[in-house]
Coordinates of C-alpha atoms in Angstrom, one line a residue:
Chain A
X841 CA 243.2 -170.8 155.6
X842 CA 245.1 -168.0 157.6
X843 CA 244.7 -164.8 156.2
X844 CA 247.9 -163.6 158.7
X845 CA 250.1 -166.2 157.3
X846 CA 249.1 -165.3 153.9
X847 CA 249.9 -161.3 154.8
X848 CA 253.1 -162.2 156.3
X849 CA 253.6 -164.7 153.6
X850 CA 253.2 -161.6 151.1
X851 CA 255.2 -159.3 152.7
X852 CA 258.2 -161.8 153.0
X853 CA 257.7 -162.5 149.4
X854 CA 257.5 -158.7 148.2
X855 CA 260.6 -157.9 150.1
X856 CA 262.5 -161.0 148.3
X857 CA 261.1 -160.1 144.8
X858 CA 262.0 -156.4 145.0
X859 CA 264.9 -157.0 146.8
X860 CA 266.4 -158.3 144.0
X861 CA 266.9 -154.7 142.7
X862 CA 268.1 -153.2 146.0
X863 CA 272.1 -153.0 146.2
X864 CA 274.4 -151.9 148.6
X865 CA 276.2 -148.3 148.1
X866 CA 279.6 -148.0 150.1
X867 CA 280.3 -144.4 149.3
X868 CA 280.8 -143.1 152.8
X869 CA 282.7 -144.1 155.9
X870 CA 281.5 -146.5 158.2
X871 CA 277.8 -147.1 157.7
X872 CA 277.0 -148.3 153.8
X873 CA 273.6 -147.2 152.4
X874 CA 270.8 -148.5 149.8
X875 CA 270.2 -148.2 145.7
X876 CA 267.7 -148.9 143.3
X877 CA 269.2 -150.6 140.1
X878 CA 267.6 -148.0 137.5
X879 CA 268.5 -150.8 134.3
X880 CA 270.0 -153.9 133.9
X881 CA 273.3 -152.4 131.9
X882 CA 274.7 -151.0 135.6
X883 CA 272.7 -147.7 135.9
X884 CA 272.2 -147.3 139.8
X885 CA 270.0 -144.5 141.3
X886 CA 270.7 -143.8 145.4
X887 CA 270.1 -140.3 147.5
X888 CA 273.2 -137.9 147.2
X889 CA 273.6 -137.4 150.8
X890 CA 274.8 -141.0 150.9
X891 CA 277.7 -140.4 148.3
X892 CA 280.3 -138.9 150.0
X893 CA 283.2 -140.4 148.3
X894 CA 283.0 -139.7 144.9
X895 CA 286.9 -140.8 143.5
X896 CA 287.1 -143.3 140.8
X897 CA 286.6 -146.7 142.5
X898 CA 285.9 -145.6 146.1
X899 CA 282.3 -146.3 145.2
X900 CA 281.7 -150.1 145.7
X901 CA 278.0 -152.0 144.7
X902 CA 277.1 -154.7 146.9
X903 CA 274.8 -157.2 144.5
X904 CA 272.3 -159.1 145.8
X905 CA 274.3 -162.5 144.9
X906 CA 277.0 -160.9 147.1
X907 CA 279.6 -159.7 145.1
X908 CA 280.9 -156.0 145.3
X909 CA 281.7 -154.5 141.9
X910 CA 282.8 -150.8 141.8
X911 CA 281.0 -148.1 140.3
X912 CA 281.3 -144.0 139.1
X913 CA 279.7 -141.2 139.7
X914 CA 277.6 -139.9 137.2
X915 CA 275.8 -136.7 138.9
X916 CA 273.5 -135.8 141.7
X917 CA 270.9 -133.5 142.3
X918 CA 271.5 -131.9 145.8
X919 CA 267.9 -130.0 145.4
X920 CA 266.2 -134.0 145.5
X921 CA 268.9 -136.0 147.0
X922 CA 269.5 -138.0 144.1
X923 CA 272.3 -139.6 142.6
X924 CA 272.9 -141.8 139.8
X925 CA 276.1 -144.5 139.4
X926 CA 277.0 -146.5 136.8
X927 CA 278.8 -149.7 137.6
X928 CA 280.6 -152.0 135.1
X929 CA 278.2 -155.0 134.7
X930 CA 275.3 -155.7 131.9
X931 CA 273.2 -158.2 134.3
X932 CA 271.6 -156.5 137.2
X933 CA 267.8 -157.3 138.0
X934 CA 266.2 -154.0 137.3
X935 CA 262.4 -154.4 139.0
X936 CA 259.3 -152.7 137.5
X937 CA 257.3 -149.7 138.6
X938 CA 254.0 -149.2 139.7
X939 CA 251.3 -146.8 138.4
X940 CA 251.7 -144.0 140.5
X941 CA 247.8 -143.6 139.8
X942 CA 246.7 -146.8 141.6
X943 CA 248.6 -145.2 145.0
X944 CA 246.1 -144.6 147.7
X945 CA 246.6 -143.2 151.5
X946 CA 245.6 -146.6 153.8
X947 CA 247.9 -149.1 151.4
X948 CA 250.6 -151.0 152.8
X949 CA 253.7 -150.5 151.6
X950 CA 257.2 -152.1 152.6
X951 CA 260.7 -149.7 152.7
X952 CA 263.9 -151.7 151.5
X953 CA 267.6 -151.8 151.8
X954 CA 270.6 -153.5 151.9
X955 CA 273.3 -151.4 154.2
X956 CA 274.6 -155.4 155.2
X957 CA 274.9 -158.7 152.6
X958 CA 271.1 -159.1 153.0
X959 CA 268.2 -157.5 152.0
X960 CA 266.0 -155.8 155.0
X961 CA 262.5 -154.7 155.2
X962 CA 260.3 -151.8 157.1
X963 CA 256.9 -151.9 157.3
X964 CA 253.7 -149.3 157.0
X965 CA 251.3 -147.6 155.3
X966 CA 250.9 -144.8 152.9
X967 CA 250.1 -141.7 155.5
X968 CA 249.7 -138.9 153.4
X969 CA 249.5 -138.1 149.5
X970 CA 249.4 -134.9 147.9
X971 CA 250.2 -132.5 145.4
X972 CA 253.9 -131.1 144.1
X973 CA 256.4 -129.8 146.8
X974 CA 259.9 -128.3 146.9
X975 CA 262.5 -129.2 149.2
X976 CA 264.2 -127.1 151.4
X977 CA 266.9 -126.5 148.7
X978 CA 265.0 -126.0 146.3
X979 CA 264.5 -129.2 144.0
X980 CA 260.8 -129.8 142.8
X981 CA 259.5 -133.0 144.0
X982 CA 255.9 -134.1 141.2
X983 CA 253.9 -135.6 144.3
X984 CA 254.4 -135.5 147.9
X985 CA 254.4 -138.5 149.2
X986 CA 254.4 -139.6 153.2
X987 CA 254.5 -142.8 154.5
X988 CA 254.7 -144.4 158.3
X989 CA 257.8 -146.7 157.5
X990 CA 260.7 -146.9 159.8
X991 CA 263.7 -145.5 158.5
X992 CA 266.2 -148.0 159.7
X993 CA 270.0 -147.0 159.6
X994 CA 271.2 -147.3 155.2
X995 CA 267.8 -147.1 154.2
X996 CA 268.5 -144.4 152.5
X997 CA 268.5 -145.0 148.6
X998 CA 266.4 -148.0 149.2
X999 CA 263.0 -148.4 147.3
X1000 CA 259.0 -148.2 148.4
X1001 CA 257.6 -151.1 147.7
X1002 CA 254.1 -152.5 147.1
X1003 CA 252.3 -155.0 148.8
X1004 CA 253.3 -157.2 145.4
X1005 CA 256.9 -156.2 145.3
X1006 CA 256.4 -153.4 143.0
X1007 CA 258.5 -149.9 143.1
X1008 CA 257.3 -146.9 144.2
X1009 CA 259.4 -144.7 145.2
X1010 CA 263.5 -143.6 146.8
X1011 CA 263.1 -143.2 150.4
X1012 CA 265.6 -141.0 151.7
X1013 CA 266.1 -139.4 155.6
X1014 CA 267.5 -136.2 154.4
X1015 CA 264.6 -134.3 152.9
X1016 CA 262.6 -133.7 156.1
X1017 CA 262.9 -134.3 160.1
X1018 CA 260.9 -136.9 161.7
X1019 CA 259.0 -138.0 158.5
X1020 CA 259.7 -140.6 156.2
X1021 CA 259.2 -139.2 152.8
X1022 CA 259.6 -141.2 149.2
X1023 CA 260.4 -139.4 145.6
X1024 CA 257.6 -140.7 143.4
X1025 CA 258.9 -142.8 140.5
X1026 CA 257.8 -139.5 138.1
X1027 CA 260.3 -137.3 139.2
X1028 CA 263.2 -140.2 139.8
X1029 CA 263.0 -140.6 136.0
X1030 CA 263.1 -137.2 135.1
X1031 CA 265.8 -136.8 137.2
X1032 CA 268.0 -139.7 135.9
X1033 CA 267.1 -138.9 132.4
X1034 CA 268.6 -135.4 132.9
X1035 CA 271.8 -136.6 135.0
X1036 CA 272.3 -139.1 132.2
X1037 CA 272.5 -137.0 129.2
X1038 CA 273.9 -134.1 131.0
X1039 CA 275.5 -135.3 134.3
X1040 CA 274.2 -132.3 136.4
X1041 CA 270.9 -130.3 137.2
X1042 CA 271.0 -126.8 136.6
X1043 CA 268.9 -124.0 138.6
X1044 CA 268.8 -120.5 138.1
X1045 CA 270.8 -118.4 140.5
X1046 CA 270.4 -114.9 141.6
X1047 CA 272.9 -114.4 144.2
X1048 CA 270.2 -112.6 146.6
X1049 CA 269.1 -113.1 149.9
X1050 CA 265.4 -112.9 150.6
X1051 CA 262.4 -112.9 152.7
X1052 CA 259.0 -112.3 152.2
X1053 CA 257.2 -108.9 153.1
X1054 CA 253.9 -107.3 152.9
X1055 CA 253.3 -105.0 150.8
X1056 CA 251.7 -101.8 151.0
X1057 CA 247.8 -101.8 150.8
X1058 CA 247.8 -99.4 147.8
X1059 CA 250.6 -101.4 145.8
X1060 CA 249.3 -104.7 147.3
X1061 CA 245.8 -103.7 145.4
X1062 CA 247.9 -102.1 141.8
X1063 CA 250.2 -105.6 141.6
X1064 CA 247.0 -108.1 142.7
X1065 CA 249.9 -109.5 145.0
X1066 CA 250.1 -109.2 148.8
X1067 CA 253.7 -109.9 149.6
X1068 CA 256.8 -109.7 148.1
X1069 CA 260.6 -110.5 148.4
X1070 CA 262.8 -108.0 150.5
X1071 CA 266.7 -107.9 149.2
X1072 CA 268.4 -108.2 152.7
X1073 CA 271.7 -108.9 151.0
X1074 CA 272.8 -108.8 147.6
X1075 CA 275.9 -110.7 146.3
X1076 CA 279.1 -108.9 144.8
X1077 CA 279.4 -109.4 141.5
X1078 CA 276.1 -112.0 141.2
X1079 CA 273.6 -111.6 138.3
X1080 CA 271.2 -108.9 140.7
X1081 CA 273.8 -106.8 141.6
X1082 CA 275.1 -106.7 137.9
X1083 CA 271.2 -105.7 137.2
X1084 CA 271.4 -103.1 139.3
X1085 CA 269.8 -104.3 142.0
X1086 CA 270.1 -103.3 145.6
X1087 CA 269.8 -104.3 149.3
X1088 CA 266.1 -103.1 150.6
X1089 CA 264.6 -103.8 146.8
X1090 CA 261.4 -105.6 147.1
X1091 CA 261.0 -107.8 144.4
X1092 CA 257.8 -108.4 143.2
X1093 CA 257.8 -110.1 139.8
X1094 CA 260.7 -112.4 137.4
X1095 CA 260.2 -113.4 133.8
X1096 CA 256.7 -112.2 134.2
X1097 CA 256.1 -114.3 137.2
X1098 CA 254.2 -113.1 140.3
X1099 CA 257.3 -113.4 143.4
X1100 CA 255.1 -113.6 146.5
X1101 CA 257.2 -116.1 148.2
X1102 CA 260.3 -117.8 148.2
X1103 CA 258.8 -121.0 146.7
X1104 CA 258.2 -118.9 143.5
X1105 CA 261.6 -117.6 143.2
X1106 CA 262.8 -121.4 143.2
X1107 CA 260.1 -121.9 140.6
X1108 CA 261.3 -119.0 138.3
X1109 CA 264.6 -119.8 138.7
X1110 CA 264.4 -123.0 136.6
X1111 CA 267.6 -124.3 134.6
X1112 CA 266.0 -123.8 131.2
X1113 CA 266.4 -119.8 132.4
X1114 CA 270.6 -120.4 132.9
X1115 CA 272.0 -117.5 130.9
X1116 CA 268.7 -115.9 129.9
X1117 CA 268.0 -112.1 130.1
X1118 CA 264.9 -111.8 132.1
X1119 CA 262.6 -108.7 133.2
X1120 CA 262.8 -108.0 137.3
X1121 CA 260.5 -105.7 138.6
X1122 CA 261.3 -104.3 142.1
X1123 CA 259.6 -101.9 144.8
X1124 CA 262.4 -98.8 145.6
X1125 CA 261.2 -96.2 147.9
X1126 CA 257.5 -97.2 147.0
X1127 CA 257.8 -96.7 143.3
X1128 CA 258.3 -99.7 140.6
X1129 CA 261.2 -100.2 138.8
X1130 CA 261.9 -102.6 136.0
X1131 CA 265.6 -104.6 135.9
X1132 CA 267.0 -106.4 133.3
X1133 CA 268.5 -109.6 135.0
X1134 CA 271.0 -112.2 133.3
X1135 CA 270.0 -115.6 135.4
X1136 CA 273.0 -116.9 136.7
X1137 CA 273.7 -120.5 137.5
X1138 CA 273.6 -122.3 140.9
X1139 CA 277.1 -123.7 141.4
Chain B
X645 CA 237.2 -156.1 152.5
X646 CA 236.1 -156.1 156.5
X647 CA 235.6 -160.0 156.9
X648 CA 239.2 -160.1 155.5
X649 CA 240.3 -157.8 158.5
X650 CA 238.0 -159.3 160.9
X651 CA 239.7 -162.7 160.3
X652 CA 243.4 -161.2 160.7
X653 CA 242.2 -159.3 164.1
X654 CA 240.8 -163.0 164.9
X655 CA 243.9 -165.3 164.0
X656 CA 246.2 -162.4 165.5
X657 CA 244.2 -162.2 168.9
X658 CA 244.0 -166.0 168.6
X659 CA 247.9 -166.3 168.8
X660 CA 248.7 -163.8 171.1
X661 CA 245.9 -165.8 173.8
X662 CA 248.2 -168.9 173.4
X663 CA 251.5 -167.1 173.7
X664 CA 250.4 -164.9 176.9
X665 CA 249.5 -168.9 179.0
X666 CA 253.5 -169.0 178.9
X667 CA 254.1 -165.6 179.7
X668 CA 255.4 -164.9 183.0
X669 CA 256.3 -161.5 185.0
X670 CA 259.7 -161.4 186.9
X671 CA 260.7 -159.5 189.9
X672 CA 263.6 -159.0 191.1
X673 CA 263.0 -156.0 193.7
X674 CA 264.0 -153.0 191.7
X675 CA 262.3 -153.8 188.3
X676 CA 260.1 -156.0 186.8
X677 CA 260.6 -158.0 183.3
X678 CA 258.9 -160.8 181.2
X679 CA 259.8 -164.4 181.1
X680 CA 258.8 -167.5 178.8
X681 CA 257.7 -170.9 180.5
X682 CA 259.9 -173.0 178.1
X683 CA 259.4 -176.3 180.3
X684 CA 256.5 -177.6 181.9
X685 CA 258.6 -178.8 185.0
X686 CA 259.4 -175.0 185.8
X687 CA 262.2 -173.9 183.3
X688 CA 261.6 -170.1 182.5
X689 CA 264.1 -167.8 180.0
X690 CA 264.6 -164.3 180.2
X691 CA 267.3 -161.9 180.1
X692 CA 270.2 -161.9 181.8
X693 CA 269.4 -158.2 182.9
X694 CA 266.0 -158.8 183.8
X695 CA 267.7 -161.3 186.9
X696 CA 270.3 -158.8 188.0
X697 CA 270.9 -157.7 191.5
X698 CA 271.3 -158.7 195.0
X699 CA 267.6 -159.1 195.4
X700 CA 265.8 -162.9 195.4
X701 CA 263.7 -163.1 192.2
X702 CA 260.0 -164.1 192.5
X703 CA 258.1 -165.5 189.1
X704 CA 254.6 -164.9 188.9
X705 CA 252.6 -166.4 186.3
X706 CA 249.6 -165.4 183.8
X707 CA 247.0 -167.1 186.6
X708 CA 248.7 -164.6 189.4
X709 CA 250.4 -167.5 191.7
X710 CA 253.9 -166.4 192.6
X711 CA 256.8 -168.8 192.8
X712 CA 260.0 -167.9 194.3
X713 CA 262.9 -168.6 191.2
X714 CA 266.5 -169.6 191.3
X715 CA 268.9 -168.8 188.7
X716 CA 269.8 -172.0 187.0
X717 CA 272.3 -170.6 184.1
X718 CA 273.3 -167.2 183.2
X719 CA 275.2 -165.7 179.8
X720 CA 275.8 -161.9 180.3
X721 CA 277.4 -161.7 176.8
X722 CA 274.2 -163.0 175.3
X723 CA 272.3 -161.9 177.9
X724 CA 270.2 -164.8 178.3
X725 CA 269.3 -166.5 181.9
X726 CA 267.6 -169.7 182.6
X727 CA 265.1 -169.7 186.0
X728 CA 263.9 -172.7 187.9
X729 CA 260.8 -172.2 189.9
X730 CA 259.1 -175.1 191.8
X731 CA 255.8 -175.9 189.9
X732 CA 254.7 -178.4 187.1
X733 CA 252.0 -178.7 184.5
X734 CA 253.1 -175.4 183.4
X735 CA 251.8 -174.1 179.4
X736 CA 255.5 -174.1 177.5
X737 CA 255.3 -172.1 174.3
X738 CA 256.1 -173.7 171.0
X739 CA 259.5 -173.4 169.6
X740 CA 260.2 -172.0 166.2
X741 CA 263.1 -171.7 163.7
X742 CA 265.0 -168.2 164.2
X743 CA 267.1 -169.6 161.6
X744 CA 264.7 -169.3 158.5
X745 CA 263.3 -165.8 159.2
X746 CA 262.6 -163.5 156.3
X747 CA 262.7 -159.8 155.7
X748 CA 258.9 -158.2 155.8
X749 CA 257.8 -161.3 157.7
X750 CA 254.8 -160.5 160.7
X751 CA 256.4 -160.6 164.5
X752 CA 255.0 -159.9 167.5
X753 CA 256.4 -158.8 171.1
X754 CA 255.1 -159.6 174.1
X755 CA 255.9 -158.6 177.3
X756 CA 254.8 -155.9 180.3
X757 CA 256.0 -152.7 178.5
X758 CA 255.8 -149.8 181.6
X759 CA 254.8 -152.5 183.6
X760 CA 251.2 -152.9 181.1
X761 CA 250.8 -157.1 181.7
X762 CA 250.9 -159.2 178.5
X763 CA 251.1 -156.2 176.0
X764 CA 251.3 -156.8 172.4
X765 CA 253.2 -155.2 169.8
X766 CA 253.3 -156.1 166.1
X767 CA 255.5 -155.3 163.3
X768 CA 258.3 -157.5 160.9
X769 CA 260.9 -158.3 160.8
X770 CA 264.1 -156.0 159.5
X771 CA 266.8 -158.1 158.9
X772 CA 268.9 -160.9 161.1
X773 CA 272.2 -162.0 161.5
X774 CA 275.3 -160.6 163.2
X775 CA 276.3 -157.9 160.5
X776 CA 273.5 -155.2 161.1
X777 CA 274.3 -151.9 160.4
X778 CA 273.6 -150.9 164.2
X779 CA 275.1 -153.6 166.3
X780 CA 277.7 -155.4 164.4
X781 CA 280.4 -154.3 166.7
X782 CA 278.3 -156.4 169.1
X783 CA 279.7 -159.4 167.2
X784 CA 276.8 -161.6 168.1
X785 CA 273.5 -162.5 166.3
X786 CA 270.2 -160.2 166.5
X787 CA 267.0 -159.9 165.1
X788 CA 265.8 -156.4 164.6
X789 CA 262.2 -156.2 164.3
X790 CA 260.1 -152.8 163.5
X791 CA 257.8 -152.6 165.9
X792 CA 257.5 -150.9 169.2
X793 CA 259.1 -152.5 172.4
X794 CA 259.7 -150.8 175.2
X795 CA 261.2 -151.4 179.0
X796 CA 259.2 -154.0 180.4
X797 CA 259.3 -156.2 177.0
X798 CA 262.6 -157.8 178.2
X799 CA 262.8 -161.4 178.5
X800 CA 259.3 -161.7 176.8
X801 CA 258.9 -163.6 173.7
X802 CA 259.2 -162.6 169.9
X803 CA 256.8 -164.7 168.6
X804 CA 256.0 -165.8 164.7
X805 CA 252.5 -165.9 163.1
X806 CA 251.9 -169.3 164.5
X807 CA 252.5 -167.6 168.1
X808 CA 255.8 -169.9 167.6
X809 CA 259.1 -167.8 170.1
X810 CA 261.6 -166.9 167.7
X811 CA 263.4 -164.5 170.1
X812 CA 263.8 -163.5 173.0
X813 CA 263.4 -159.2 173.2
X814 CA 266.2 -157.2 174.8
X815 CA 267.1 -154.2 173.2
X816 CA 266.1 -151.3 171.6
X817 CA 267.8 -148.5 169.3
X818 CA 264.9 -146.7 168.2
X819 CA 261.5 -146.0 169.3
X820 CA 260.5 -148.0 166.6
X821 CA 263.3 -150.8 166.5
X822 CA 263.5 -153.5 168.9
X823 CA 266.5 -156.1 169.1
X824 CA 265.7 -160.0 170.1
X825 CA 268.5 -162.8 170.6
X826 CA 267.3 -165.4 168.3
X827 CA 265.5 -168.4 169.8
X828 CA 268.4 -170.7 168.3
X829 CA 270.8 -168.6 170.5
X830 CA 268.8 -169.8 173.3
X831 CA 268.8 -173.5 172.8
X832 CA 272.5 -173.3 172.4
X833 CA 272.7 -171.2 175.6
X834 CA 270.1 -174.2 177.6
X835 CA 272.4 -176.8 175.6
X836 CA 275.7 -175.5 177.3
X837 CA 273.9 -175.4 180.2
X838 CA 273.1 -179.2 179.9
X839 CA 269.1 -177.8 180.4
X840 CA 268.2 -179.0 177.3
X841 CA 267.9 -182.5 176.1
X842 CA 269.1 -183.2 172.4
X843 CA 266.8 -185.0 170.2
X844 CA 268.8 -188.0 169.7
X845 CA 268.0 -189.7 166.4
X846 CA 267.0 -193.0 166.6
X847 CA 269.9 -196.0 166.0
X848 CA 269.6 -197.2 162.7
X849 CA 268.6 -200.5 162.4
X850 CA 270.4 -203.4 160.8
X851 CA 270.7 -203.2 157.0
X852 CA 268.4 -200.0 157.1
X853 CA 269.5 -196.3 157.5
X854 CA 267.9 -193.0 158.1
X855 CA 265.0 -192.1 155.8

């Protein structure tokens, strides 16, 4: 009895099974990248920074039994790096998800791809798990999730995998420096569902440019809010200037929502709001004002 | 939960004892790299860049006696070297099979990283063959291994769970990617070389064949 042969035994054996849902995605120049096969019927899922060629049939597959078949576009989500493919083919292995519940910081997990014919594996822990983030541009992400995995060159699309071959996650390089980071299962399938029936993912826009300030003690203690957003440029012809709004505005509240930070602006600024007339209140020479904003959206 | 541990820190500790009996240092006067024992009558591999220079090479070995070494075979474009010294009796390490590696399977490297004698670094193994992403304009055959070798690993052995070599580590391309050349690379290299005999099946007998 070895328990290091059975470990390594494991591992080899998780990376094979899963593997068997891990494609290649030539979609860029030179260096090919990783996908997840979402369903058997040819639904692909990969990170967006990977897809650079988009054209009809510059997007090959490679399948695990080492074929290429070509595949399209369907849409991406810049905000999460995701993208979704379809290719023409009905038999894929699609693997199975974990619970995202059973997930704990100390397990050891396994990163996949296929950027050659074969399947490849990384190995680590779980290093950090905690609550909903937002990327740098903006996407919502339903669990942050932080692992110690080497991100070896076409990773990128590739799954998280459990020590018994299960799915957890898209690892992708282009969300954060210096960190491997994996977009829980939750929000992939939110994603693709949305990119599926609708082919895009729409935010709000506002066509301002922001940064938080403090606000003044008195106003700080009337709004129950201790910064705010400062309007250092304001777009010609977006939705804020249409409202009316100008450059050295402090805006303090959207839709009824406290703006402290940028992070709530992205928050207010949700698709569902696209085209919606919503209430902007705003700090002008130290006296509120109330705006009337139509939400644009974010090309 | 901890006797499970305790026997992996055993069985790993246990291999990497029987590895580091074959594990020898090399100097060549500017630098200082690792070398396998991979014949009792003296044969030690290494890299071909751990042997470079004008400088006569000295081999010392895990019990500290140093050996002047000659330079038996050399392959700079697989960067593989074969050294003779003048000793016998020596611990060989055990031979494994480079050729039936798997993704997510446990490695270790072994070697004098920063000069740090018989350190151990353990990770798996990435992928093999001679079409990874990073070095396929290399055009030969690789293992890339996650785990953290550094200067001082070269010419050390990449060893299985067994503490069986599998490759020999040169390279790396990341702080956390190392690059062996696959231990069946070597036997072809010590083949060509005529330094290492073929297992010669047995003749078949009359009215018999192989089984």
């Amino acid at each position: 009895m070895s328990v290091l042969s059975d470990l390594s035994n494991a591992l080899a054996a998780a990376a094979e099974i899963a593997g068997a849902g891990v494609v290649r995605v030539e979609a860029r120049p030179r260096l090919p990248a990783s996908g997840i096969v979402w369903s058997a019927d040819g639904v692909i899922l990969t990170a967006h920074h990977v897809v650079e060629q988009e054209d009809a049939g510059r997007i090959g597959i490679g399948l695990p039994d080492g074929k290429t078949i070509t595949a399209k576009l369907v849409g991406r989500d810049p905000t999460t790096d995701l993208a979704v493919l379809r290719a023409q083919a009905t038999q894929l292995t699609a693997r199975t998800w974990a619970d995202p519940a059973a997930l704990k910081v100390g397990h050891l997990v396994l990163a996949l791809g296929r950027p050659g014919e074969h399947v490849m594996a990384t190995f680590g822990v779980v290093s950090a798990l905690g609550d909903a983030w937002r990327t740098p541009a903006g996407g919502r992400i339903d669990r942050y999730l932080q692992t110690d995995v080497v991100m070896y060159p076409g990773f990128s699309g590739g799954p998280l995998v459990d020590a018994s071959g299960q799915l957890i996650g898209l690892n992708t390089s282009a969300l954060a420096r210096g960190v491997s980071l994996t977009i829980p299962v939750t929000t992939l399938r939110q994603v693709v569902e949305t990119l599926l029936t609708k082919g895009k993912i729409s935010r709000g826009y506002l066509g301002v440019g922001a940064q938080p300030v403090r606000l003044p003690d008195a106003l700080a203690k009337q709004l129950g809010q201790e910064t705010g957003l400062l309007a250092v440029s304001v777009e010609p012809g977006g939705p804020a200037e249409k409202a009316g709004l100008f450059m050295g505005d402090t805006l303090v509240a959207l839709a009824g929502q406290p703006i402290r930070h940028l992070d709530d602006l992205l928050a207010a600024l949700s698709g569902d709001r696209v085209g919606a007339t919503v209430n902007a209140r705003v700090v002008r020479g130290g006296e509120l004002r109330e705006l009337n904003v139509v939400i644009g959206e974010r090309a | 939960m901890n006797n499970l541990v305790q026997q992996l820190n055993d069985e790993m500790s246990g291999a990497v004892e029987n590895v580091r009996q074959s594990l020898v240092e090399i100097r060549n006067g500017q630098g200082a790299g690792a070398g396998t024992i991979w014949r009792a009558d003296g044969l030690v591999v290494t890299n071909a860049h751990v042997v470079r220079g004008r400088h006569s090479l000295s081999v010392t070995l895990p019990d500290k006696r140093t050996f002047p070494a000659r330079v038996l075979a050399r392959d700079d474009r697989h960067d593989l070297a074969a050294l003779s010294i003048d000793a016998t009796d020596l611990p060989t390490i055990e031979v494994g099979d480079s050729r039936v590696l798997k993704a997510g399977q446990w490695v270790m490297a072994i070697g004098h990283p920063w000069g740090v004698a018989g350190a151990v670094t353990a990770g798996v193994v990435i992928g093999e063959g001679a079409q990874l992403p990073e070095m396929a304009v290399s055009g030969r055959e690789w293992i890339a291994v996650s785990l953290h070798m550094r200067p001082g690993h070269s010419g050390g052995p990449l060893v299985d769970i067994d503490g069986r070599i599998v490759g020999i580590n040169t390279m790396i391309t990341g702080p956390d990617v190392g690059m062996a050349v696959p231990v069946h690379v070597v036997k072809a290299f010590l083949r060509a070389a005529g330094l290492e005999e073929t297992i010669k099946p047995a003749p078949p007998t009359r009215g018999g064949g192989y089984i």
